[in-house]
PDB file of C-alpha atoms in Angstrom:
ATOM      1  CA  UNK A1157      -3.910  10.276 -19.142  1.00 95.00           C
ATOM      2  CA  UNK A1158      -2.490   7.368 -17.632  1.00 97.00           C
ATOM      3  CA  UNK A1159      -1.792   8.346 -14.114  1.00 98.00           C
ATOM      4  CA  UNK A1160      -0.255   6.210 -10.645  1.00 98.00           C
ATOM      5  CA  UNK A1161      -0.943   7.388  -7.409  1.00 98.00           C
ATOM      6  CA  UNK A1162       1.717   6.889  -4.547  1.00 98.00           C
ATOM      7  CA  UNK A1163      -0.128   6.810  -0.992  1.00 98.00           C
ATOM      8  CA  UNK A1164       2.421   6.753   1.514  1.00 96.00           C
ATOM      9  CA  UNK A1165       5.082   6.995  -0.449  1.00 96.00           C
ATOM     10  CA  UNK A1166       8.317   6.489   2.048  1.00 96.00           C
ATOM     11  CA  UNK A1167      11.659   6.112   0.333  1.00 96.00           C
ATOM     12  CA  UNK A1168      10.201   4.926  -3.172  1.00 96.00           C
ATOM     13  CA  UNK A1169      10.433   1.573  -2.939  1.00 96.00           C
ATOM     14  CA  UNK A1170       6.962   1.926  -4.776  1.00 96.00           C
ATOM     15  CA  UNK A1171       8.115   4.901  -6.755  1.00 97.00           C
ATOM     16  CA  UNK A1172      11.458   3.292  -8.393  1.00 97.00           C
ATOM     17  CA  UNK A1173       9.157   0.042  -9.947  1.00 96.00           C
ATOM     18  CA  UNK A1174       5.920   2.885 -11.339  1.00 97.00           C
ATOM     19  CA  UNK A1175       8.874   4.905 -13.197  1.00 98.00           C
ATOM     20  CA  UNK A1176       9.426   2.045 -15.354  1.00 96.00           C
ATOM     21  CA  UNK A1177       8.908   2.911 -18.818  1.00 95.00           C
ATOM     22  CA  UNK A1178       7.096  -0.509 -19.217  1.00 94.00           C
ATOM     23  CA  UNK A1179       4.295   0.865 -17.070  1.00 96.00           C
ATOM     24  CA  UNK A1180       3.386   3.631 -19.518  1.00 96.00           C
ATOM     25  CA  UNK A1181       2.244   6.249 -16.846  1.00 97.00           C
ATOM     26  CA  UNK A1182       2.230   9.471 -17.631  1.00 98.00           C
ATOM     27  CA  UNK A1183       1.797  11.375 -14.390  1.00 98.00           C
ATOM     28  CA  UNK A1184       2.893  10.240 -10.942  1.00 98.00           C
ATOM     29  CA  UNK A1185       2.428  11.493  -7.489  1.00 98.00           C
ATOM     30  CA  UNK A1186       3.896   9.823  -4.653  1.00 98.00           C
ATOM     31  CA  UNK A1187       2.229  11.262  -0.893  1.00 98.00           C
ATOM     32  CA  UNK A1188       4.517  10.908   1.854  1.00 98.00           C
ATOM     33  CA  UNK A1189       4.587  13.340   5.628  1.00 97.00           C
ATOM     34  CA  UNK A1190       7.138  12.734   6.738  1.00 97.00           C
ATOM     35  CA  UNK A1191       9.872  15.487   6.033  1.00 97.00           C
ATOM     36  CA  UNK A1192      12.867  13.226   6.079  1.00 97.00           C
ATOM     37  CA  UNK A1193      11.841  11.097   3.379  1.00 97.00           C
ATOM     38  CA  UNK A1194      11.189  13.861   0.909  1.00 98.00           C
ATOM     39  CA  UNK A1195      14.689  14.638  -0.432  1.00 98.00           C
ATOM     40  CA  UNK A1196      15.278  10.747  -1.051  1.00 97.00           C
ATOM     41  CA  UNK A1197      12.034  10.772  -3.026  1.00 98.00           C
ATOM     42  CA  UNK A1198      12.956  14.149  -5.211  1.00 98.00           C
ATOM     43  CA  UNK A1199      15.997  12.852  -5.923  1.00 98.00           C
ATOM     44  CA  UNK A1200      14.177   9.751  -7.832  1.00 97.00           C
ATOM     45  CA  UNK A1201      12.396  11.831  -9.739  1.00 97.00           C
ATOM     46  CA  UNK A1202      12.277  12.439 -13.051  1.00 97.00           C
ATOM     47  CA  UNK A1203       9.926  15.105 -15.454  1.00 97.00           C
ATOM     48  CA  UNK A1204       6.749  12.684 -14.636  1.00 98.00           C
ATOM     49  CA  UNK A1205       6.609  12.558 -10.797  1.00 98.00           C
ATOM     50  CA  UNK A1206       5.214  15.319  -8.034  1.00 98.00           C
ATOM     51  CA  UNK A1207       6.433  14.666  -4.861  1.00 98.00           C
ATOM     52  CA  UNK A1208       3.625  15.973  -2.518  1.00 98.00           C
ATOM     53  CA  UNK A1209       4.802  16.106   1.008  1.00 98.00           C
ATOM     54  CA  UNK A1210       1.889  15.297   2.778  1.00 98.00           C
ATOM     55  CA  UNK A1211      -0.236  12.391   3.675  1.00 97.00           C
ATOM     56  CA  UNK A1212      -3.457  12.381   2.595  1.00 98.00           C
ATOM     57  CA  UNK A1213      -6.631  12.365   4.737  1.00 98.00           C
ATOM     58  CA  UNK A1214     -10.142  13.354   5.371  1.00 97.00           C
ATOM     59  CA  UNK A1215      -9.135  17.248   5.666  1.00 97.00           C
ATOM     60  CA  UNK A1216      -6.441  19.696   5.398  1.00 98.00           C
ATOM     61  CA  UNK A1217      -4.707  19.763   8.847  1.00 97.00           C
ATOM     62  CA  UNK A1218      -1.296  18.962  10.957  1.00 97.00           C
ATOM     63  CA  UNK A1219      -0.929  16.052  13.340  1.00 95.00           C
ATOM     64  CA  UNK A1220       1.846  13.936  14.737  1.00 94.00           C
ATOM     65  CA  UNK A1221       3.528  11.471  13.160  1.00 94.00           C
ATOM     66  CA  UNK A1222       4.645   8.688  15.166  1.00 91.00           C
ATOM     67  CA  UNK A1223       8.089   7.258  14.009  1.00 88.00           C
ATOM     68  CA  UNK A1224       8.770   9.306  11.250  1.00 89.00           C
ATOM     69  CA  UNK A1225      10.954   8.191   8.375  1.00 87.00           C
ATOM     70  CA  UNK A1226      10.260   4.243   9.541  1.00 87.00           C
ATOM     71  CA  UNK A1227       8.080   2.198   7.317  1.00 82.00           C
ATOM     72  CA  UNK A1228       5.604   1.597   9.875  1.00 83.00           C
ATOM     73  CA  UNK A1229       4.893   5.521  10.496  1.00 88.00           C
ATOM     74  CA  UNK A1230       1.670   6.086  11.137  1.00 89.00           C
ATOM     75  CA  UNK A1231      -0.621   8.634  12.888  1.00 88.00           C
ATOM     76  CA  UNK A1232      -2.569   6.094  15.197  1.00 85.00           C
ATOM     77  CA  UNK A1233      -1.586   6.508  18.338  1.00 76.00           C
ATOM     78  CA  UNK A1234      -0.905   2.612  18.432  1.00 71.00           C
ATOM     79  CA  UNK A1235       2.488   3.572  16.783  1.00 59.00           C
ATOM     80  CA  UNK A1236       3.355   5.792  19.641  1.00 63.00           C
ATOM     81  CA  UNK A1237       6.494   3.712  20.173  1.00 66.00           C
ATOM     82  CA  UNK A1238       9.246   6.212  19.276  1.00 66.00           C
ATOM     83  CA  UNK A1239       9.385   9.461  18.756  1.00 73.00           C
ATOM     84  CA  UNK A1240       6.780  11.499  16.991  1.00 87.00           C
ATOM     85  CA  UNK A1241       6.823  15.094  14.420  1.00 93.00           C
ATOM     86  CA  UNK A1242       3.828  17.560  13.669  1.00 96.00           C
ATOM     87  CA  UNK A1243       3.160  16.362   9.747  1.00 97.00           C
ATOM     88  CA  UNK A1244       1.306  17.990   6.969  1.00 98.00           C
ATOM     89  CA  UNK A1245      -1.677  15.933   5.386  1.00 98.00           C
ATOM     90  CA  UNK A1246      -4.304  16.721   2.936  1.00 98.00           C
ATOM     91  CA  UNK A1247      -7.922  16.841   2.059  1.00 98.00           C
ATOM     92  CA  UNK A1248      -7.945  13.448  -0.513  1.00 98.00           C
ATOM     93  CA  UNK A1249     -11.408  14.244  -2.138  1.00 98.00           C
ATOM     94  CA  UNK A1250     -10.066  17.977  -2.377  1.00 98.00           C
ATOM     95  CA  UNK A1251      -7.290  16.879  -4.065  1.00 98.00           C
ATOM     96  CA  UNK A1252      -8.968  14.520  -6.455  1.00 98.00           C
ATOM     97  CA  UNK A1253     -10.993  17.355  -7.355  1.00 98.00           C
ATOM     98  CA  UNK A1254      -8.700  19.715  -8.891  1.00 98.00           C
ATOM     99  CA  UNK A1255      -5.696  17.194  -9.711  1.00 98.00           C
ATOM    100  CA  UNK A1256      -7.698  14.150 -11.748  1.00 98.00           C
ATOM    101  CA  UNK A1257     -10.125  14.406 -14.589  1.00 97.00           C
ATOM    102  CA  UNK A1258     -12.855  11.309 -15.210  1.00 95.00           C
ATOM    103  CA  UNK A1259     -11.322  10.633 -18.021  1.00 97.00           C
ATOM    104  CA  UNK A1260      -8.201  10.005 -16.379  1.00 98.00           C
ATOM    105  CA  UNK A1261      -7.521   5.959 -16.076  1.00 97.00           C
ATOM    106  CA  UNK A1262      -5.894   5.984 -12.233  1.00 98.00           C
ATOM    107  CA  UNK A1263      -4.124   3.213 -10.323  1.00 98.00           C
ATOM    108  CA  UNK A1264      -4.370   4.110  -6.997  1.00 98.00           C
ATOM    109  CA  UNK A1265      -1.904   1.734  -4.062  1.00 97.00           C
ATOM    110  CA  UNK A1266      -2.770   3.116  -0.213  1.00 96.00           C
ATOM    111  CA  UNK A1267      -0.224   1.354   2.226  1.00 94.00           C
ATOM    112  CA  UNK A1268      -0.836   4.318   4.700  1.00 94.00           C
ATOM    113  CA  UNK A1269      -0.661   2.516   8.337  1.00 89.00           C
ATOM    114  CA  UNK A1270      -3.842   2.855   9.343  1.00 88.00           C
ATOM    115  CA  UNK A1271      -5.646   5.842   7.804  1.00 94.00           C
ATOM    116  CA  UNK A1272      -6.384   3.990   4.606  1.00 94.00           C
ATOM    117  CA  UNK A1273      -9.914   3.733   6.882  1.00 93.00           C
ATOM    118  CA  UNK A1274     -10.206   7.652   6.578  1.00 95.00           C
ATOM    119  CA  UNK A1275      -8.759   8.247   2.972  1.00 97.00           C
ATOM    120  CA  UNK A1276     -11.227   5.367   1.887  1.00 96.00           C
ATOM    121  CA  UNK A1277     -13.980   6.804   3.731  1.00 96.00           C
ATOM    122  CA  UNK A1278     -13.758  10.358   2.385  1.00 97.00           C
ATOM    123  CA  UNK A1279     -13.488   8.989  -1.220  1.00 98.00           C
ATOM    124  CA  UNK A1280     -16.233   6.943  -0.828  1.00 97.00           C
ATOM    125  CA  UNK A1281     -18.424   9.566   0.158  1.00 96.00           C
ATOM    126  CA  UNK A1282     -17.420  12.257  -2.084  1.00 97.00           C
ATOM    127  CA  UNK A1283     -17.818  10.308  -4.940  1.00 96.00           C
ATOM    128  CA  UNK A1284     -14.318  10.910  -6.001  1.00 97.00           C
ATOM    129  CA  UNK A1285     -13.593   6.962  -5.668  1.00 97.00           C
ATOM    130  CA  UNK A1286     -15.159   6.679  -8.751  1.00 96.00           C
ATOM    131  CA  UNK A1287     -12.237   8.226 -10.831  1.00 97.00           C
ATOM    132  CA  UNK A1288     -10.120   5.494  -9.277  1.00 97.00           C
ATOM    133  CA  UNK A1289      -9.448   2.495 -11.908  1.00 96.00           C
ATOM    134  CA  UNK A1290      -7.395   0.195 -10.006  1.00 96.00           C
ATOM    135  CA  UNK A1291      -6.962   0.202  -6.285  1.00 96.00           C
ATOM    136  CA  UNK A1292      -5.067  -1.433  -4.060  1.00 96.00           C
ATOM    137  CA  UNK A1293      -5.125  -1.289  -0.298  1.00 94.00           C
ATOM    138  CA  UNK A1294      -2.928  -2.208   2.469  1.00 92.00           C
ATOM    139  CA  UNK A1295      -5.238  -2.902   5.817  1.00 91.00           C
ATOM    140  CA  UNK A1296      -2.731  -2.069   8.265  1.00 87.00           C
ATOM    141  CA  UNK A1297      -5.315  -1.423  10.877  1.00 87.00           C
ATOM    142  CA  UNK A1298      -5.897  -4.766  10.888  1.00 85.00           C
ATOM    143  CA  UNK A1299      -2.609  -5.414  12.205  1.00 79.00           C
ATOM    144  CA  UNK A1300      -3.379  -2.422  14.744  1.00 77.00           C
ATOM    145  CA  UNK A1301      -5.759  -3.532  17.309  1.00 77.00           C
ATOM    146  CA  UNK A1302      -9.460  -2.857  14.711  1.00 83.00           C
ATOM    147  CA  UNK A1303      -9.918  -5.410  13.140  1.00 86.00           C
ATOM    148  CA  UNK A1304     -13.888  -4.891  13.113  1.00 91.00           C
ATOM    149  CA  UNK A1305     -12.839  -1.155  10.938  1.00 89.00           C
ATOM    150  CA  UNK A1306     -10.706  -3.306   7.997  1.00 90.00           C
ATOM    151  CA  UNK A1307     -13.890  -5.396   8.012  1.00 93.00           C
ATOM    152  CA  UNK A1308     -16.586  -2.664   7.611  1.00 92.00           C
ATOM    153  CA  UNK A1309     -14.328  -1.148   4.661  1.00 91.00           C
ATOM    154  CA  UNK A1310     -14.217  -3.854   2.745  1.00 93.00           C
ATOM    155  CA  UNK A1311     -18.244  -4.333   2.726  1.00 93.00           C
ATOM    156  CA  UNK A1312     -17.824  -0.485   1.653  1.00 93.00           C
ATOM    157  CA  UNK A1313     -15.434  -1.251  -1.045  1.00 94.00           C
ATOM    158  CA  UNK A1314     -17.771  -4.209  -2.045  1.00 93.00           C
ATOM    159  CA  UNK A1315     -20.983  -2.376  -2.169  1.00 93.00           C
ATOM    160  CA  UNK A1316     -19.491   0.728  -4.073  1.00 91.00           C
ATOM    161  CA  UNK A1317     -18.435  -1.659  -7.292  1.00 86.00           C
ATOM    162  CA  UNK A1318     -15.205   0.041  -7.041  1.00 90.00           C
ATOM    163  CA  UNK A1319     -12.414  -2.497  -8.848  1.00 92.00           C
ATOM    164  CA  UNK A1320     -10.299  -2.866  -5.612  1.00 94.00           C
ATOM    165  CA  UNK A1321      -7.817  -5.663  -4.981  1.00 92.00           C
ATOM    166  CA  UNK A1322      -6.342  -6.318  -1.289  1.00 91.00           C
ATOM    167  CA  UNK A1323      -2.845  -5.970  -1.033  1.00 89.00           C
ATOM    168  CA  UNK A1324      -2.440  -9.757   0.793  1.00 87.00           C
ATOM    169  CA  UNK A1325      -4.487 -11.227  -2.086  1.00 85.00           C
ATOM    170  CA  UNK A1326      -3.063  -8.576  -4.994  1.00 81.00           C
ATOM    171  CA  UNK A1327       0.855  -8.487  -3.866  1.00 80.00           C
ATOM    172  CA  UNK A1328       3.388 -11.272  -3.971  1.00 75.00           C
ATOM    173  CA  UNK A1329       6.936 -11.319  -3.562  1.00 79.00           C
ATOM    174  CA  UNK A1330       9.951 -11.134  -1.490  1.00 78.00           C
ATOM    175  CA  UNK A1331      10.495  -7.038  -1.934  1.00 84.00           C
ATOM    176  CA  UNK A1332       8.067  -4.054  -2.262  1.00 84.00           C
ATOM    177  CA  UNK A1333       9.146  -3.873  -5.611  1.00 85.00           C
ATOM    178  CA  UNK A1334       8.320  -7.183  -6.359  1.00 84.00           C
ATOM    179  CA  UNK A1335       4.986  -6.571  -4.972  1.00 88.00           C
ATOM    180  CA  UNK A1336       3.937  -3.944  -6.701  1.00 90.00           C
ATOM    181  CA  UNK A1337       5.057  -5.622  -9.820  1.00 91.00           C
ATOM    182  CA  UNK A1338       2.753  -8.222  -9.477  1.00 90.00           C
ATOM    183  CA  UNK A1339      -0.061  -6.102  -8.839  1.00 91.00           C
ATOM    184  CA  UNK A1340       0.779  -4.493 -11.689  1.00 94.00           C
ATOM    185  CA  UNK A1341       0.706  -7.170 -13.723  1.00 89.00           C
ATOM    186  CA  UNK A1342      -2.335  -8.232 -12.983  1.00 85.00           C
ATOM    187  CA  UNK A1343      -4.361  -5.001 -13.607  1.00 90.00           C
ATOM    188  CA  UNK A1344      -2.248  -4.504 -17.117  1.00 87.00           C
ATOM    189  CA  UNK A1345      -3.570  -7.763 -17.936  1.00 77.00           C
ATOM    190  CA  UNK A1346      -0.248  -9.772 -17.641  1.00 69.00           C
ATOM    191  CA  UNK A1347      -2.743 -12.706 -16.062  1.00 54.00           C
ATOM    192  CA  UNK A1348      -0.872 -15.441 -16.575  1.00 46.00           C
ATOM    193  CA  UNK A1349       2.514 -14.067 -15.162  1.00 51.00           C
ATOM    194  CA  UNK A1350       0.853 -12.720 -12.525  1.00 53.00           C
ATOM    195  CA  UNK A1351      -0.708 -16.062 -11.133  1.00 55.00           C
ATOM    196  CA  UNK A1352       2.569 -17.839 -11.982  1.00 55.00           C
ATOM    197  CA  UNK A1353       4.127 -15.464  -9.797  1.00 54.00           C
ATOM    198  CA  UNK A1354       1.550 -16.263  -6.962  1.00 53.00           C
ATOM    199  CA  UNK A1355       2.134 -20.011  -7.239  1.00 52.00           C
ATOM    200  CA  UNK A1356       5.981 -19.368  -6.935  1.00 53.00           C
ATOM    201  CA  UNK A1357       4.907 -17.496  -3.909  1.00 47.00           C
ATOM    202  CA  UNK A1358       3.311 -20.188  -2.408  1.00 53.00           C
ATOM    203  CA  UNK A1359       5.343 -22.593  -2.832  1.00 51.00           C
ATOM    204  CA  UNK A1360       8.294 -20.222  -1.143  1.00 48.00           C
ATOM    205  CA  UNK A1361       5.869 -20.005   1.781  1.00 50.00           C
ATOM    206  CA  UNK A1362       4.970 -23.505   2.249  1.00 51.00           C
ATOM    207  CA  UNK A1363       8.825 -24.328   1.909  1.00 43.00           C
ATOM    208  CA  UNK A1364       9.314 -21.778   4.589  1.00 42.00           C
ATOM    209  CA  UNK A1365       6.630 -22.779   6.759  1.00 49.00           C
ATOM    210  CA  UNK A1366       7.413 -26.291   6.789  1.00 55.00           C
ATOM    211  CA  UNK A1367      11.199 -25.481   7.605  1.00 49.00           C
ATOM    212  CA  UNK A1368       9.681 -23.718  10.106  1.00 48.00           C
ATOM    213  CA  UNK A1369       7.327 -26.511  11.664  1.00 49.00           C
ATOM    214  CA  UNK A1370      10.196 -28.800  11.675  1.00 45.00           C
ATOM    215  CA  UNK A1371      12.285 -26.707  13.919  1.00 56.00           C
ATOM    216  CA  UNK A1372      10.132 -26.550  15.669  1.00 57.00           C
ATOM    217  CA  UNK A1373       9.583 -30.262  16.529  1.00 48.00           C
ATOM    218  CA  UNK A1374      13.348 -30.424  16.211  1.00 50.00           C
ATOM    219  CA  UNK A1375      13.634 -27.921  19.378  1.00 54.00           C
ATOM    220  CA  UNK A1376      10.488 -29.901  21.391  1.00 50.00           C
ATOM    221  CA  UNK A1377      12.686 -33.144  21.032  1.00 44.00           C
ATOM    222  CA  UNK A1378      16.196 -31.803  22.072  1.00 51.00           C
ATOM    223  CA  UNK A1379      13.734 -29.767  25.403  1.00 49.00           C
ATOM    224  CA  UNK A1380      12.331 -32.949  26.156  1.00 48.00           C
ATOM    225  CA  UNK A1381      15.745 -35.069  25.645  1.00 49.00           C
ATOM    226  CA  UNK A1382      17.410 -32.883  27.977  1.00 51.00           C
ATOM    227  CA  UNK A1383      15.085 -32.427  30.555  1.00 53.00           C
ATOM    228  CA  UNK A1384      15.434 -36.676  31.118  1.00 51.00           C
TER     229      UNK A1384
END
């Protein structure tokens, strides 16, 4: 059974572009805690897709959510910002278990704001990675302070011969859905449209970036011009 595994699945920006009948998936379930986001994900979808709501994690249990409902939710205290809400989350290898067979071919995407390190972890050591085909992985708690953890994961990922892709290196576009497309295409074997894709990507960037360094200078000149 082809099969597509939403982790942290927030309004379905993920969920609209795996419901494509191109992708061929047969099963989908789409992971999200937070209890406001679950009726705009069940009413997406169709006779394929479970809507679990829960995150997933190293155990069955309830902790706070901080921002709930915003894309950058998360359960790390370093998203304490705004207001949090006690969330349901699940036991991943537990899950794995009784949901997914080994015969099963599984794309799994974790963009979970910063337990992917825990998920990962408990996958890793359960052995239940190895019924994952494709993986990608957003390292958000990079972007949180731990560097050193998004660091040790990857060796992980390396040394298990698991066939992971990083979502900064896997994921190009403007949109989430363009993203995930591209992603997509590469582990369908669309190799070709996927690197064109990647190239279009960087040249957007360096266009951007350059626009960018020439304000930039442009600003620095009219400082120093009126400063005489």
């Amino acid at each position: 059974m082809r099969i597509f595994l939403d982790a942290g699945g927030h309004e379905g920006e993920t969920l609209a572009v795996v419901m494509q009948p191109r992708w061929g998936f047969d099963r989908i379930w789409t992971f999200e805690p937070a209890p406001v986001c679950i009726p705009v994900l069940e009413a997406m979808a169709d006779d394929r897709v479970t809507v679990v709501p829960a995150g997933l994690w190293s155990s069955d249990c309830e902790m706070e959510l901080f921002q709930p409902g915003e894309r950058h939710a998360s359960v790390d205290p370093w998203a304490s910002l705004g207001p949090g809400e006690m969330c349901q989350f699940i036991d991943v290898a537990a899950w794995m278990r009784e949901h997914i067979s080994p015969t099963d071919d599984v794309w799994l995407k974790i963009n979970i704001e910063a337990a992917e390190i825990e998920v990962i972890d408990r996958l890793l050591v359960s052995g239940e990675m190895a019924k994952v085909d494709h993986l990608v992985v957003h390292f958000d708690v990079e972007y949180m302070g731990q560097p050193e953890r998004a660091t040790a994961l990857r060796r992980q990922l390396d040394a298990s011969k698991v066939a992971w892709r990083e979502a900064r290196d896997a994921m190009f576009g403007r949109t989430v859905a363009a993203k995930t497309e591209t992603w997509l295409l590469w582990t369908t074997g669309h190799r070709v449209v996927f690197h064109r894709r990647k190239i279009e990507h960087l040249a957007r960037r360096g266009v951007w970036e350059t626009r960018k360094a020439v304000r930039r200078a442009t600003r620095a000149v009219t400082s120093r011009d009126t400063s005489v």
